[in-house]
XYZ file of C-alpha atoms in Angstrom:
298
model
C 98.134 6.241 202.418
C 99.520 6.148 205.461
C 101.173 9.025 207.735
C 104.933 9.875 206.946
C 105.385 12.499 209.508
C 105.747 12.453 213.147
C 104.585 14.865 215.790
C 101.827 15.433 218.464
C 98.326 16.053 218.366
C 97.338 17.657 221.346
C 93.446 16.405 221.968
C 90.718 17.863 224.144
C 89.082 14.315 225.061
C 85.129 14.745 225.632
C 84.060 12.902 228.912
C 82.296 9.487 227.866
C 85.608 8.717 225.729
C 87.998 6.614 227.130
C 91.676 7.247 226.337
C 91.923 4.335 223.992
C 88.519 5.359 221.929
C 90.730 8.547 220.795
C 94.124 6.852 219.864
C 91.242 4.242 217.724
C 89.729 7.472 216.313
C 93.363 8.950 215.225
C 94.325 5.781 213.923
C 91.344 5.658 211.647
C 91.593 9.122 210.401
C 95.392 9.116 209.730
C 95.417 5.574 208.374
C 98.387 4.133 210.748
C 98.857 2.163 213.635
C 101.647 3.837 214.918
C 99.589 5.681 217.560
C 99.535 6.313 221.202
C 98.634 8.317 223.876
C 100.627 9.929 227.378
C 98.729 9.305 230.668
C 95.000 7.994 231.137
C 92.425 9.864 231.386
C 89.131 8.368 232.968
C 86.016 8.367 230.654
C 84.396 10.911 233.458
C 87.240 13.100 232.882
C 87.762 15.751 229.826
C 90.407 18.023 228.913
C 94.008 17.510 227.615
C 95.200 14.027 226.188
C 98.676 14.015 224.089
C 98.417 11.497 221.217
C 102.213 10.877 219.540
C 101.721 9.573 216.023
C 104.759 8.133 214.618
C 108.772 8.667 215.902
C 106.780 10.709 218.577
C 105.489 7.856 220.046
C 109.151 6.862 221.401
C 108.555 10.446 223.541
C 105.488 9.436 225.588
C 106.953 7.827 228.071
C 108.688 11.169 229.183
C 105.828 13.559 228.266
C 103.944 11.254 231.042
C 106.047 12.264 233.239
C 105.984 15.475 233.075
C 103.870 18.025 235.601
C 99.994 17.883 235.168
C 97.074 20.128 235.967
C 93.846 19.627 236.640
C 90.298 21.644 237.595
C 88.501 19.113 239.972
C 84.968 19.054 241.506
C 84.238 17.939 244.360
C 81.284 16.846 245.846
C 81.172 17.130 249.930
C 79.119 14.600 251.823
C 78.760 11.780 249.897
C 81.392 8.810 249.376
C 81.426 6.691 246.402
C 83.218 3.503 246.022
C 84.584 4.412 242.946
C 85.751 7.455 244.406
C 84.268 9.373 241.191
C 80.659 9.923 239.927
C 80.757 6.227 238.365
C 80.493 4.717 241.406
C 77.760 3.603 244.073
C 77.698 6.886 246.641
C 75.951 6.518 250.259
C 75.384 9.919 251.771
C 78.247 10.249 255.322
C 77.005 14.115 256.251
C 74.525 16.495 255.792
C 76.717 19.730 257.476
C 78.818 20.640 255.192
C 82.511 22.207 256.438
C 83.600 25.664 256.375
C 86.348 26.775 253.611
C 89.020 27.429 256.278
C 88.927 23.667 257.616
C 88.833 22.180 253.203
C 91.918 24.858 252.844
C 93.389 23.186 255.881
C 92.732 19.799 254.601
C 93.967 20.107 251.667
C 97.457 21.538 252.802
C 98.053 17.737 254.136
C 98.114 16.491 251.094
C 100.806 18.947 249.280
C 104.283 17.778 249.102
C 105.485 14.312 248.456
C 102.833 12.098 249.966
C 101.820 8.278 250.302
C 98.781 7.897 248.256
C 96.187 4.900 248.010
C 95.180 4.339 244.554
C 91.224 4.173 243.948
C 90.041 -0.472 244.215
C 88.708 1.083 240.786
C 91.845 1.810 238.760
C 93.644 0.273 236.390
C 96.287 -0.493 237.841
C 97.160 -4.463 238.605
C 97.734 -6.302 242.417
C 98.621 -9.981 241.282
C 98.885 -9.436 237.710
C 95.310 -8.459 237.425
C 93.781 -4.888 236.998
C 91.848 -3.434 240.361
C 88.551 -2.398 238.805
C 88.595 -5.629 237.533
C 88.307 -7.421 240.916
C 86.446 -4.606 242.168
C 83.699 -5.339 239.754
C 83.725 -8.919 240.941
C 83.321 -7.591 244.776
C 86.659 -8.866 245.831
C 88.015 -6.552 248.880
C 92.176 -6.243 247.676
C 94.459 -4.248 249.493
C 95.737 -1.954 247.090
C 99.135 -0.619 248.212
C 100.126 3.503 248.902
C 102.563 4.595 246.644
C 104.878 7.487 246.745
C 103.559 10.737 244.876
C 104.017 14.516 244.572
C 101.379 17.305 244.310
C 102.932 20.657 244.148
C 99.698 22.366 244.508
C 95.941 22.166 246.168
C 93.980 25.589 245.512
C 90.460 25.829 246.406
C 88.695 28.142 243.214
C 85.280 28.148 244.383
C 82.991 26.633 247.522
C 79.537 26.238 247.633
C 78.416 23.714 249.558
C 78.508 21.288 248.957
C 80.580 21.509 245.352
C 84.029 22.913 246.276
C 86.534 23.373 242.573
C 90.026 22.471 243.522
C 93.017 23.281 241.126
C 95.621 20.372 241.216
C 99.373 20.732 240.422
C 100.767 17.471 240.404
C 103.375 15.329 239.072
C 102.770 11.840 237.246
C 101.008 9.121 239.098
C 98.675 11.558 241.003
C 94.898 9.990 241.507
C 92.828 12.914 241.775
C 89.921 10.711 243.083
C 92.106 9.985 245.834
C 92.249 13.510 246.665
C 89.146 13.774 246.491
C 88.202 10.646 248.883
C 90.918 11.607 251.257
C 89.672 15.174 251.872
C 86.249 13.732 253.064
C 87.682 11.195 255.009
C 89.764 14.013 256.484
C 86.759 16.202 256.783
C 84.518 13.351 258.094
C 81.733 14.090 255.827
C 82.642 12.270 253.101
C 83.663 13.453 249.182
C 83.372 12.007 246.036
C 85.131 13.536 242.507
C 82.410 14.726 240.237
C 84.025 15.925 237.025
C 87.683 16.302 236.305
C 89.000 18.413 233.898
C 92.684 18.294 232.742
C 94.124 21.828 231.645
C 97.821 20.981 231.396
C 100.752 17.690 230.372
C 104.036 18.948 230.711
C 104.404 21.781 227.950
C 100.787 20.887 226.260
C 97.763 22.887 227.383
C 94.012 23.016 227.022
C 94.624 26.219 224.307
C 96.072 24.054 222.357
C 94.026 21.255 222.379
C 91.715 19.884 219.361
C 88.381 19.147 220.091
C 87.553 15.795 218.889
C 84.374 17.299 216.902
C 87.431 19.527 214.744
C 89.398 16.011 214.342
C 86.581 14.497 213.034
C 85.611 17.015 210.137
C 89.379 17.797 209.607
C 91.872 15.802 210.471
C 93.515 13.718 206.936
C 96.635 12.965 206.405
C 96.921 15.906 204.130
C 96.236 18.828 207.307
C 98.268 16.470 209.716
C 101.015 19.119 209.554
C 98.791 21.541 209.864
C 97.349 20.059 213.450
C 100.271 18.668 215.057
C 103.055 19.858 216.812
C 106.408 18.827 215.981
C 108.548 16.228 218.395
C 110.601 18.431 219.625
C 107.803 20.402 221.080
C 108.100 17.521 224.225
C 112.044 18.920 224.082
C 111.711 22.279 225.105
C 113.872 24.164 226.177
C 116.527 21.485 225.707
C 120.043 22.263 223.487
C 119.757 21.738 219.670
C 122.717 19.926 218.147
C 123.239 19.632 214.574
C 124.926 17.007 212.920
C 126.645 15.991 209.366
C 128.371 13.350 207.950
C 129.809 11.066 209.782
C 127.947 12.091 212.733
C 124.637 11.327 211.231
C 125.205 7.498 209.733
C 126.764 7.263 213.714
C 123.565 8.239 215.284
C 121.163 6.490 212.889
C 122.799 2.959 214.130
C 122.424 4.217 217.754
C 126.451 4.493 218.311
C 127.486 7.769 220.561
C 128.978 11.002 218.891
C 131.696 12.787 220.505
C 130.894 15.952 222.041
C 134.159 18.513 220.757
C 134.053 20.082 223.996
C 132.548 19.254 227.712
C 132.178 22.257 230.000
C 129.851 23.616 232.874
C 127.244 24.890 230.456
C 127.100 20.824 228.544
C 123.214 19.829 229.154
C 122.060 15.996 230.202
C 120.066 15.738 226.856
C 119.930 17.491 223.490
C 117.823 17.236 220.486
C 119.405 16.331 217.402
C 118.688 17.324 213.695
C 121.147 17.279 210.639
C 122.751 20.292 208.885
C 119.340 20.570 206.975
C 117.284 20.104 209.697
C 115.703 16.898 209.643
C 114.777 15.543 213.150
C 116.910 13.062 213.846
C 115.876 12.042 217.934
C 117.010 12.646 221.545
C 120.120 12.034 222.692
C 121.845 11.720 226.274
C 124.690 13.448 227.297
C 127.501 11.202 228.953
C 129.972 14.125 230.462
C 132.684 11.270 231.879
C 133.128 10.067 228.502
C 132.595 13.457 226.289
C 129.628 11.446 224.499
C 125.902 12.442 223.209
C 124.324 9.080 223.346
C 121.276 8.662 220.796
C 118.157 7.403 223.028
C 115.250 7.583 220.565
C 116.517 7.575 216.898
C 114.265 9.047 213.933
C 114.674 5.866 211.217
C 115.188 7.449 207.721
């Protein structure tokens, strides 16, 4: 039997799992296809991977989105082509820099910045993934793209390992950071494990280790391990709806708000009198409208 509910299942992926190996896993375990996952994380990389099951997989797209933070090492003095500890590394420097100048570094790359992507990334120049080429030994020129990284802290240096916490917003490489600050440096950097602490609202705390999904996880305890939708929704308005109002929003047709004023949010979450989720809903202030954007079917 299949899963009826919807939610999230915040996941603490082990490194040596891809992204798609834990959707597969959930899949199995819960018995439905209706699976998915909010932003990649590299088989080298662990930590925090939101899986939406159900309705909640209409909400990825904007969990994705949200703010991300990560624990980084980096190894100084050796490049690798991969930019990560995949890759083939040739050593650059021996003399490894001081703190002050890494600090320094680092500070260049905070704010909104033009970022390379790694040749080794998923991501597609002529219709066709990088790391696919990459494998092949074609040389592509993989375009910078527009980013933002709110912060670059240096936790701990001991050369030649320096831990970096990353703030960033969606989009963010952090083996690009990690390339760029050798090439900055001159000596050379490579990222050597990446752990992610924090998506949007979801953090590490509350992640499931995929050891406790395995032993646990049924359809029977899936309310007990996931979060509900509206968890991606906070701290947005609640609006509650009856009648009318519902059989409007359930065929995607706009409810009138009664009254607009300075305190009307963009978006709202929307249950019915006996709060049942119903979806998300846009506010369109010109009109006096709440505009249902990801509907809960019945």
């Amino acid at each position: 039997m299949g899963v009826t509910a919807h939610g999230f299942l915040i996941v603490d992926k082990p490194r040596g799992w891809t992204s798609h190996d834990v959707v597969a896993r959930v899949r199995r375990l819960l018995g439905t296809r209706r699976v998915g996952h909010a932003g990649t994380l590299d088989p080298a990389a662990e930590g925090v991977l939101v899986v939406g099951v159900g309705s909640a997989t209409r909400l990825l797209e904007q969990v994705q989105s949200g703010a991300k933070q990560y624990v980084a090492h980096v190894v100084l003095g050796v490049e690798s082509d991969s930019g990560d500890v995949e890759g083939l590394g040739s050593a650059i420097a021996s003399r490894p820099p001081d703190r002050a100048a890494i600090e320094a570094a680092l500070q260049t790359m905070v704010g909104e910045i033009r970022q390379v992507p790694p040749a080794h990334s998923a991501i597609k120049v002529g219709g066709e993934a990088l790391y696919r080429r990459a494998r092949r030994g074609e040389v592509v020129e993989v375009p910078a793209r527009t980013v933002h990284v709110s912060t670059l802290a240096v936790l701990d240096y001991r050369p030649p390992d320096v831990v970096v916490r990353v703030d960033c917003g969606s989009g963010v490489y952090v083996r690009a950071i990690a390339r760029d600050l050798g090439r900055d440096l001159g000596c050379g950097a490579y990222l050597h494990a990446l752990l992610r602490t924090r998506v949007g609202a979801f953090t590490l705390q509350a992640a499931w280790p995929m050891e406790d999904l395995e032993r646990g996880l049924t359809p029977p305890t899936w309310p007990l391990m996931a979060l509900h939708p509206d968890a991606a929704l906070q701290p947005d308005d609640a609006l509650a709806l009856g009648g009318a109002a519902v059989e409007s929003w359930y065929h995607g047709r706009p409810v009138p708000i009664p009254e607009v004023t300075e305190e009307t949010t963009p978006r709202v979450r929307g249950y019915t009198w006996d709060g049942d989720w119903l979806g998300v809903a846009s506010t369109d202030q010109a009109r006096g409208l709440w505009q249902p954007r990801a509907v809960v079917g019945r």
